[in-house]
PDB file of C-alpha atoms in Angstrom:
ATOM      1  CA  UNK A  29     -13.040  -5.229  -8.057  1.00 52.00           C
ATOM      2  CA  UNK A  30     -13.399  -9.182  -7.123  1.00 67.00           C
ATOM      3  CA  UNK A  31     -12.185 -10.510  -4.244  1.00 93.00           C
ATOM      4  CA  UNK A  32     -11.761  -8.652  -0.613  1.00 96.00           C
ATOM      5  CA  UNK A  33     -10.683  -5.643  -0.300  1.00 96.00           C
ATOM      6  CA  UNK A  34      -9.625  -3.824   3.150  1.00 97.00           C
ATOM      7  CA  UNK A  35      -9.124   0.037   3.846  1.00 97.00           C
ATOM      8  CA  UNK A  36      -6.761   1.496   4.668  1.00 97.00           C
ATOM      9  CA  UNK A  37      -3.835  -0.954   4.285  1.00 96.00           C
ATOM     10  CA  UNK A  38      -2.019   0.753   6.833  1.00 97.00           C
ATOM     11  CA  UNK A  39      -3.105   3.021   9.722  1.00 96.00           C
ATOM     12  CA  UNK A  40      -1.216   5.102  12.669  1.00 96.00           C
ATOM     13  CA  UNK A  41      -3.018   6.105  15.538  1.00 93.00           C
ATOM     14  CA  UNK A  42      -2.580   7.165  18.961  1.00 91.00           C
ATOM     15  CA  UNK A  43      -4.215   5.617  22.359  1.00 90.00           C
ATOM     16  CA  UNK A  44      -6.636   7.956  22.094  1.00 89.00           C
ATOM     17  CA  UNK A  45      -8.044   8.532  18.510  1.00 89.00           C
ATOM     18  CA  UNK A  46     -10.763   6.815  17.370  1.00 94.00           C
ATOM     19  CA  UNK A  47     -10.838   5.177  14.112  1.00 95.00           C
ATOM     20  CA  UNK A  48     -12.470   2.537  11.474  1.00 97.00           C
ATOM     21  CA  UNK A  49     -11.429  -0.169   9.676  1.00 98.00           C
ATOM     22  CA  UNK A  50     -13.263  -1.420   5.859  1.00 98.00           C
ATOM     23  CA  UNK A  51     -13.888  -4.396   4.725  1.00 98.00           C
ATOM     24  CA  UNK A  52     -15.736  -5.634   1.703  1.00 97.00           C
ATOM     25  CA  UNK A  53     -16.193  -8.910  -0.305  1.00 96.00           C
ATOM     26  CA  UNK A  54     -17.225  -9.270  -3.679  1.00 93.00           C
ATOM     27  CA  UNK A  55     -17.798 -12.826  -3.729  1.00 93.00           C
ATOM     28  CA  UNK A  56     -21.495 -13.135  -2.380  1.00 91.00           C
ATOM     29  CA  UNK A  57     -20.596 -14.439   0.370  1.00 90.00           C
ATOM     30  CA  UNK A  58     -23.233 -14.673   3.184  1.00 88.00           C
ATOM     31  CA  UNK A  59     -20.016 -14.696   6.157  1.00 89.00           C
ATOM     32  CA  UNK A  60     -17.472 -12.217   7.017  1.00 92.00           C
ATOM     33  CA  UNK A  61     -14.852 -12.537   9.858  1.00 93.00           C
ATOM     34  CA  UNK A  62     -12.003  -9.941  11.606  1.00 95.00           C
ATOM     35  CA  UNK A  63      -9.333 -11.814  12.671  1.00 95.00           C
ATOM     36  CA  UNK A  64      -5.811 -10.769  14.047  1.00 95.00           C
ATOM     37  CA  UNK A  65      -2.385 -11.588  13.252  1.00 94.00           C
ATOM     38  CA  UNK A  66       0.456 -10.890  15.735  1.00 91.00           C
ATOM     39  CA  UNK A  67       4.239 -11.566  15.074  1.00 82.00           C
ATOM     40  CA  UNK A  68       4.974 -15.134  15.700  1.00 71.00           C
ATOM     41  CA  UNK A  69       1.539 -16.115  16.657  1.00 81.00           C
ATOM     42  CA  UNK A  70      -1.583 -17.841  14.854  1.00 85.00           C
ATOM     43  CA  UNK A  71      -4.161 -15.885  13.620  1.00 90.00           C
ATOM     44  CA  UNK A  72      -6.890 -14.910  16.376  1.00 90.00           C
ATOM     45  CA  UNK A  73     -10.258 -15.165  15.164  1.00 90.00           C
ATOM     46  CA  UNK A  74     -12.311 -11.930  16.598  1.00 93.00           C
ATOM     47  CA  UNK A  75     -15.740 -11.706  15.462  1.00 92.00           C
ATOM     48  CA  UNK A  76     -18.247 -13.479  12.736  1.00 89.00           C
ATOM     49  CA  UNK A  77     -21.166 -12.180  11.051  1.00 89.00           C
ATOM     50  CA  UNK A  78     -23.305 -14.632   9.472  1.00 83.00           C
ATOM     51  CA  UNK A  79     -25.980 -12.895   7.134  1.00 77.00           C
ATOM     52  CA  UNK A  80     -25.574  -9.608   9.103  1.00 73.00           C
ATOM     53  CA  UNK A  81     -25.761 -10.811  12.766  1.00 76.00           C
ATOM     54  CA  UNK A  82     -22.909 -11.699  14.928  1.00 77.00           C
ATOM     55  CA  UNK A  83     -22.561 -14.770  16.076  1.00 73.00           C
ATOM     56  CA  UNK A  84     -19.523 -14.808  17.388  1.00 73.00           C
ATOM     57  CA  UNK A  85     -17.104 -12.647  19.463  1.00 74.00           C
ATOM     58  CA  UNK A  86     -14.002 -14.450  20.733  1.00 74.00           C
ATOM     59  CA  UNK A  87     -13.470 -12.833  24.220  1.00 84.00           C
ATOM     60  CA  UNK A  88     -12.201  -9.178  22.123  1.00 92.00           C
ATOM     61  CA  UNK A  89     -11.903  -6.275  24.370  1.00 93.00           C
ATOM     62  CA  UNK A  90     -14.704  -3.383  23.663  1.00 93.00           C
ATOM     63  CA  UNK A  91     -12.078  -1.051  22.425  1.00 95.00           C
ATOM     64  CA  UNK A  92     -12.410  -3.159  19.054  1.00 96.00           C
ATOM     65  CA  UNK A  93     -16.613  -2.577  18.411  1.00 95.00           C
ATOM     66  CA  UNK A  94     -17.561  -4.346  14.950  1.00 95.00           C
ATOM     67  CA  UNK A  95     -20.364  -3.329  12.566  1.00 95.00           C
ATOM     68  CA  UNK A  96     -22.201  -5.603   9.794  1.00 94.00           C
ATOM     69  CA  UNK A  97     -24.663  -3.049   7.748  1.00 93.00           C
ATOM     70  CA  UNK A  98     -24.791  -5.740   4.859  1.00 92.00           C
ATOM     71  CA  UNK A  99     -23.213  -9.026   3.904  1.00 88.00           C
ATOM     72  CA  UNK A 100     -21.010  -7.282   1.873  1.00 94.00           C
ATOM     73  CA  UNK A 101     -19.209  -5.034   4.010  1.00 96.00           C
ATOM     74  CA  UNK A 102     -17.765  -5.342   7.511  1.00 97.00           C
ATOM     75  CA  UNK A 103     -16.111  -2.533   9.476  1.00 97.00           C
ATOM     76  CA  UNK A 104     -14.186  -2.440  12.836  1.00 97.00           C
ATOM     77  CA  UNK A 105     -14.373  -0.008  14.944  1.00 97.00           C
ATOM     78  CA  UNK A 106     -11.118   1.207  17.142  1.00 96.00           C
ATOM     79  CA  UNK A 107     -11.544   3.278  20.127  1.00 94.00           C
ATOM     80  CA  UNK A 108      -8.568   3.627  23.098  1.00 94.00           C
ATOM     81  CA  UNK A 109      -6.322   0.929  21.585  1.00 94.00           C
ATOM     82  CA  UNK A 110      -3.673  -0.237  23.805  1.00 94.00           C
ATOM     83  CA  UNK A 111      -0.003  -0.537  22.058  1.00 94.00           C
ATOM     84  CA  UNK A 112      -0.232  -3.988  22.244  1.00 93.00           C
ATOM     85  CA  UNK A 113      -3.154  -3.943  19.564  1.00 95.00           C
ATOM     86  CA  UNK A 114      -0.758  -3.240  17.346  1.00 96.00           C
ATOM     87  CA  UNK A 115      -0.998  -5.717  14.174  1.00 96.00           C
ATOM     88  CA  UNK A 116      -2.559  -7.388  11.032  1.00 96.00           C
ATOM     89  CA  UNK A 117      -6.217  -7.039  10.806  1.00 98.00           C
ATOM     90  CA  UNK A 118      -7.395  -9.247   7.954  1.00 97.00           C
ATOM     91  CA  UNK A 119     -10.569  -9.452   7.154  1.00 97.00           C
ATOM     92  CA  UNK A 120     -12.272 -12.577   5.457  1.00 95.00           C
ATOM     93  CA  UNK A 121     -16.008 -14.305   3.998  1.00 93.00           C
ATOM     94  CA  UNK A 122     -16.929 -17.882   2.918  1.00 89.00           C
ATOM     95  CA  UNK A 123     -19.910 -18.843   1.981  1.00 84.00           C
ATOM     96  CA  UNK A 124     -22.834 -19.796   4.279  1.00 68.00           C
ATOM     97  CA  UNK A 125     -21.440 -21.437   7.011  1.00 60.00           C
ATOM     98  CA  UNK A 126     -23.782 -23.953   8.019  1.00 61.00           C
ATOM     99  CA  UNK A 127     -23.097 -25.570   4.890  1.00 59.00           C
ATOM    100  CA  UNK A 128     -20.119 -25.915   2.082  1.00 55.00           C
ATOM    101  CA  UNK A 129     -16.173 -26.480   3.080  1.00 60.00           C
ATOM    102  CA  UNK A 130     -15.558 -23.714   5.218  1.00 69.00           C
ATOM    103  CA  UNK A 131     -13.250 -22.416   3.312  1.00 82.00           C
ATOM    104  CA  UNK A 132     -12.568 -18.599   3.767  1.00 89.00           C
ATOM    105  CA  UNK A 133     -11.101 -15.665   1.548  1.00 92.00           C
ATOM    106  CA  UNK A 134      -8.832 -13.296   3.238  1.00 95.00           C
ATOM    107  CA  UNK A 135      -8.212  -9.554   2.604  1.00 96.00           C
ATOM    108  CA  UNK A 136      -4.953  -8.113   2.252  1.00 95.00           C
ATOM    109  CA  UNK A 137      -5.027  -6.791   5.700  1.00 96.00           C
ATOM    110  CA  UNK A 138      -4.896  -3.650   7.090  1.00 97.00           C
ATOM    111  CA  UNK A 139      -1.089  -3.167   8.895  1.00 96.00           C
ATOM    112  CA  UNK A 140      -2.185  -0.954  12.661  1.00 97.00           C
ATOM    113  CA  UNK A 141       0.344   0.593  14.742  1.00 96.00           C
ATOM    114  CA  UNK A 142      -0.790   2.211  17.939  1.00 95.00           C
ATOM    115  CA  UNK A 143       1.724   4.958  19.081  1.00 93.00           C
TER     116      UNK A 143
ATOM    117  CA  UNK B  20      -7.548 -28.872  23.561  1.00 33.00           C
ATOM    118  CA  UNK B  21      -8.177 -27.594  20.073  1.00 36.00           C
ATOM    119  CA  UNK B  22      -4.783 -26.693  18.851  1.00 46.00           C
ATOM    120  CA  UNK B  23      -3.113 -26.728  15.525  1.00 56.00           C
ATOM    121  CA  UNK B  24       0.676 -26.443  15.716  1.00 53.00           C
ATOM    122  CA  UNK B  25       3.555 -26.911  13.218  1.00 45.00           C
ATOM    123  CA  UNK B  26       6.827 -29.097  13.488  1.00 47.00           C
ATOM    124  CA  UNK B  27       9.436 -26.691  11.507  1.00 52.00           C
ATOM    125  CA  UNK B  28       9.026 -22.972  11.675  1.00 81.00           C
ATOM    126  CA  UNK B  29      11.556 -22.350   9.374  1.00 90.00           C
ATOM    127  CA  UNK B  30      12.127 -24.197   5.988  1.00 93.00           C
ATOM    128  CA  UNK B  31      14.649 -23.740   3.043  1.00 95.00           C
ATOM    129  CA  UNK B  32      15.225 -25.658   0.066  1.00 96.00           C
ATOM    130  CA  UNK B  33      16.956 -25.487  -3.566  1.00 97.00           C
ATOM    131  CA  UNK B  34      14.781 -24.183  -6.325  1.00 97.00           C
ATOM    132  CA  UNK B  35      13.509 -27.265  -8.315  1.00 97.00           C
ATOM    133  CA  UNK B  36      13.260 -29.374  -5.080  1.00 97.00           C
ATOM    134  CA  UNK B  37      10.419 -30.560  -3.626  1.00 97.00           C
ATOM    135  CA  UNK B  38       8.992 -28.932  -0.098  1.00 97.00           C
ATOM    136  CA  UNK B  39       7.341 -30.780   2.543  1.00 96.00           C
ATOM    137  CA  UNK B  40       5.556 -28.887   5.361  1.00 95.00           C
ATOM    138  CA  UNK B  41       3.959 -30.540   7.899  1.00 94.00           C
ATOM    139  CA  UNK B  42       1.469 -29.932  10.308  1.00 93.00           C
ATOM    140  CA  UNK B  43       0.292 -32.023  13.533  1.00 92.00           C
ATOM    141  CA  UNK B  44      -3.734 -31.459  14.964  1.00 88.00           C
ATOM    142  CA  UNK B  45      -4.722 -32.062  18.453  1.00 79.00           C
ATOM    143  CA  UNK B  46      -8.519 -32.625  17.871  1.00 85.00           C
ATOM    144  CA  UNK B  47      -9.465 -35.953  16.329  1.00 87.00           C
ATOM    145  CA  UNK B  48     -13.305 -34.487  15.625  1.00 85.00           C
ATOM    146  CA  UNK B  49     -11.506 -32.770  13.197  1.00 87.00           C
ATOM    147  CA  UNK B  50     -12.769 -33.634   9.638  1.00 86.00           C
ATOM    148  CA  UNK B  51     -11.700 -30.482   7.638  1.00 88.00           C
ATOM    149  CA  UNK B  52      -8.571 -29.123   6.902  1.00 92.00           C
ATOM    150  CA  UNK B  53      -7.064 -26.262   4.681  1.00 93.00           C
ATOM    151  CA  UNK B  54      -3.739 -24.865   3.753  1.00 95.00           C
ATOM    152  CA  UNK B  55      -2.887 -21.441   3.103  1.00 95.00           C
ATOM    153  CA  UNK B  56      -0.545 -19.518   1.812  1.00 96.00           C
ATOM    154  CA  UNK B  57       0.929 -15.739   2.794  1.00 94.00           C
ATOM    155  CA  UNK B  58       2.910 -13.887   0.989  1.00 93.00           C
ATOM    156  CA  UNK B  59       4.832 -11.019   1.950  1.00 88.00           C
ATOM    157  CA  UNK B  60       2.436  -8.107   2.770  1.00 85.00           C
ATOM    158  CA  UNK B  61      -1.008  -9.866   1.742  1.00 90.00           C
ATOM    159  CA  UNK B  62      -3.744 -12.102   3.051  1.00 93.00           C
ATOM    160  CA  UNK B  63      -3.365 -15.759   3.347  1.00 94.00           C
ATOM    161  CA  UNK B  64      -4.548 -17.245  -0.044  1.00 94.00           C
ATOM    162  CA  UNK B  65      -5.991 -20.521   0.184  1.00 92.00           C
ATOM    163  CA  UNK B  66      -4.435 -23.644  -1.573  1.00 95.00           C
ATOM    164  CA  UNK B  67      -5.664 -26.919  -1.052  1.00 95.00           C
ATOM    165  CA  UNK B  68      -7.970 -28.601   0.996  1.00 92.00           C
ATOM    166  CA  UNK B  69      -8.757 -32.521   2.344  1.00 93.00           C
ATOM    167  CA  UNK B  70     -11.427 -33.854   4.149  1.00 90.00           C
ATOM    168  CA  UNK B  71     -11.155 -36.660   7.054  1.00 91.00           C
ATOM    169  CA  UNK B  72     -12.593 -38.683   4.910  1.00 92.00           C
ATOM    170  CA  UNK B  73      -9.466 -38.776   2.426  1.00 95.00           C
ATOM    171  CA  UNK B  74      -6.060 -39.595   2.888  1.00 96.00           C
ATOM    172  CA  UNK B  75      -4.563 -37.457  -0.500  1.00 97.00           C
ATOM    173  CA  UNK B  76      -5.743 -34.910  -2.460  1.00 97.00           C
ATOM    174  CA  UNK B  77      -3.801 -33.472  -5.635  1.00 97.00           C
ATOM    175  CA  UNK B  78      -3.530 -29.979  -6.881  1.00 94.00           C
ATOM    176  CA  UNK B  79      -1.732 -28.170  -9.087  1.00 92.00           C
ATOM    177  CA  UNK B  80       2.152 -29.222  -7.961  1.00 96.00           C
ATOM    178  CA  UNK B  81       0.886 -29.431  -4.632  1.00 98.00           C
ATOM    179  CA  UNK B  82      -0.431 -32.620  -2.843  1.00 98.00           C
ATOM    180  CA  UNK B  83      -2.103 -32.792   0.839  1.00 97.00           C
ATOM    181  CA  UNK B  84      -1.687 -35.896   2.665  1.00 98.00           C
ATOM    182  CA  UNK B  85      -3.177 -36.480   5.701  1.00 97.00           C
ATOM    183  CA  UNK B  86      -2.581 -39.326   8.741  1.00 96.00           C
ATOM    184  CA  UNK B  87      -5.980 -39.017  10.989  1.00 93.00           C
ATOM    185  CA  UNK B  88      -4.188 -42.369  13.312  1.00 93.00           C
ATOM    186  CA  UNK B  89      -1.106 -39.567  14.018  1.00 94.00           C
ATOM    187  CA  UNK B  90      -3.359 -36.855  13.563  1.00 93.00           C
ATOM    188  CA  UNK B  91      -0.643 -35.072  11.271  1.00 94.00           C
ATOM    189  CA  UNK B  92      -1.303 -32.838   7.961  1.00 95.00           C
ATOM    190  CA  UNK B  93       1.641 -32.143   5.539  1.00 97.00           C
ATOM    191  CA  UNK B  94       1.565 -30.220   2.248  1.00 97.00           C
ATOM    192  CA  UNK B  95       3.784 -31.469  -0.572  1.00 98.00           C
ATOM    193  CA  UNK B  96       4.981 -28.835  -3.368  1.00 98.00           C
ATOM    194  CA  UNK B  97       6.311 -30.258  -6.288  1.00 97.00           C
ATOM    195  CA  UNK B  98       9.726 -28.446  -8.222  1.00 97.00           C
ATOM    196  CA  UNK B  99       9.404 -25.796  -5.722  1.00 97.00           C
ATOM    197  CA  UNK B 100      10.077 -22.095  -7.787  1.00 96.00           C
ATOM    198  CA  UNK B 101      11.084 -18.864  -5.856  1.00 96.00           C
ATOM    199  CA  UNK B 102       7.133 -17.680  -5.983  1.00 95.00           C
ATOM    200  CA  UNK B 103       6.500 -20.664  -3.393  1.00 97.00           C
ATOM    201  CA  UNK B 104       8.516 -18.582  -0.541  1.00 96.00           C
ATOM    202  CA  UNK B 105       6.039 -17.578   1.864  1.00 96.00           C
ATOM    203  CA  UNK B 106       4.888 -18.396   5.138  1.00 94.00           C
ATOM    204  CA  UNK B 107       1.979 -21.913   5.062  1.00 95.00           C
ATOM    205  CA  UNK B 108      -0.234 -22.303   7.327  1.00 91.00           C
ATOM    206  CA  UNK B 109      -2.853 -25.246   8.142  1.00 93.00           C
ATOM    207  CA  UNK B 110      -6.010 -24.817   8.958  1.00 91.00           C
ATOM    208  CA  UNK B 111      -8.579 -27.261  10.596  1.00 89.00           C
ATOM    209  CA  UNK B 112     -12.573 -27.548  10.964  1.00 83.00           C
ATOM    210  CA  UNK B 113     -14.827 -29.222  12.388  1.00 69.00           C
ATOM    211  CA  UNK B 114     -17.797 -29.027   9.726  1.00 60.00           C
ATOM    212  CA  UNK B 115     -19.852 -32.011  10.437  1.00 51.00           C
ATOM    213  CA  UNK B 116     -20.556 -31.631  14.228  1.00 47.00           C
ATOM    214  CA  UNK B 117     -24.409 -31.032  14.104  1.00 43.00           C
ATOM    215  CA  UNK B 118     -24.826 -27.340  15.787  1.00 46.00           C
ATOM    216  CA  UNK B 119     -21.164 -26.864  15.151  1.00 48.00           C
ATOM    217  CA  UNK B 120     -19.313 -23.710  14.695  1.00 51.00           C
ATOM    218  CA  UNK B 121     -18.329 -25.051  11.683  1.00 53.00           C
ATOM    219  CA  UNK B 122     -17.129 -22.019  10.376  1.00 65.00           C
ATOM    220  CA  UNK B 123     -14.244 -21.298  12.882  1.00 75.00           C
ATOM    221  CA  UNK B 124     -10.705 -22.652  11.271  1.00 83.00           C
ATOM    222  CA  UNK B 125      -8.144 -22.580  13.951  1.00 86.00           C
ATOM    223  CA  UNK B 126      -4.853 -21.283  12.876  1.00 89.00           C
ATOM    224  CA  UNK B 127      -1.545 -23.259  13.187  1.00 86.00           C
ATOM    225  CA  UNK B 128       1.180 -20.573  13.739  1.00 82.00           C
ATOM    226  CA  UNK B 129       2.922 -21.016  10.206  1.00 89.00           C
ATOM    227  CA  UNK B 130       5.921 -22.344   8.558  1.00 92.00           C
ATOM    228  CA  UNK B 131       8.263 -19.953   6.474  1.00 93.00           C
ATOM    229  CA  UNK B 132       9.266 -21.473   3.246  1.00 96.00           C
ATOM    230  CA  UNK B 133      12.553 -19.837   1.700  1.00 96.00           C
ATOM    231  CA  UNK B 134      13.236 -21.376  -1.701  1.00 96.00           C
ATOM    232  CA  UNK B 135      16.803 -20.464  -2.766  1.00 93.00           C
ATOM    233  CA  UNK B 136      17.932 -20.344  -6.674  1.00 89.00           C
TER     234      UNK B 136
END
């Protein structure tokens, strides 16, 4: 597989399941990045890893707890989601970015409904 | 602030015609910019990109111009086909501040692009 690839591309849960989130890059990247896309709104940048440590988490509740084993693979964590949490969770990586354009590479996205 | 917004949310044109999207920036530090593309059901898939230190870059049937006096972005597709509808969204950076986070794009909401045959 190339690219970045997200499991599961659609998930159901209720307020009080707990579940996870994959993502994984095969480009070699040294970045990866959750991000969340509501209806009508931009996308919300959530957390960055940058070679495995976070170095950034953009004021996200703990309900959403990442993890970063490798460069290549990025999970999210879900625990007590609200119904409002409800949306697109893309994942993405660019190369290192201290250096190069900054560009990133999105996932397909994983579609979340919370009942 | 840092905001990136967009002046039509909606836009619809005649297969064969050419699109123009256009996107305004609030911060003048920025010097990076991106557009993407979103389809239907996937990720945004990257297009074309322009630094603040040009004024037009050329793609494949697509051409970014960019006005850093007005702060504005646009994104020009040429003989627009029915595989351009999708929602476009601009992206900017700010890459060259020294101890930057110059790896967080901020998002302009997007414009949908309906291209009718």
């Amino acid at each position: 597989e190339t690219g970045v690839t997200q499991t599961p591309r659609h998930l159901v849960m209720g307020m009080t399941n707990k579940k996870s989130l994959k993502c994984e890059q095969h480009l070699g990247h040294n970045a990866m990045y959750w991000y969340k896309q509501s209806a009508k709104k931009p996308l919300e940048l959530m957390f960055v890893y940058n070679f495995k440590e976070q170095t950034e988490n953009n004021s996200v509740p703990s309900r959403f707890s990442p993890e970063c084993p490798n460069s290549s693979h990025l999970f999210l964590h879900l625990h007590t989601l609200q119904p409002e949490d409800s949306a697109l969770y893309l994942c993405a990586s660019s190369q290192d970015p201290t250096s190069g354009s900054g560009e990133q590479f999105f996932g397909p996205g994983t579609r979340l409904t919370v009942l | 602030g840092e905001s990136v917004g967009l002046h039509l949310p909606t836009l619809s044109v005649q297969e064969g015609d050419n699109s123009i999207i256009n996107c305004a920036y609030s911060n003048s530090a920025s010097d990076y910019f991106i557009w993407y593309k979103q389809e239907s059901g996937k990720g945004p898939q990257f297009i074309i990109d322009i630094r603040s230190n040009m004024d037009k870059r050329q793609g494949q049937r697509v051409t970014v111009l960019l006005n850093k006096t007005v702060k504005h972005l646009s994104l020009q597709i040429a003989a627009t086909q029915p595989g351009d509808s999708a929602v476009y969204f601009c992206a900017e950076n700010l890459s060259s501040l020294v101890g930057g986070s110059n790896y967080k794009l901020t998002f302009g909401k997007g414009t949908l692009l309906t291209v009718n045959p």
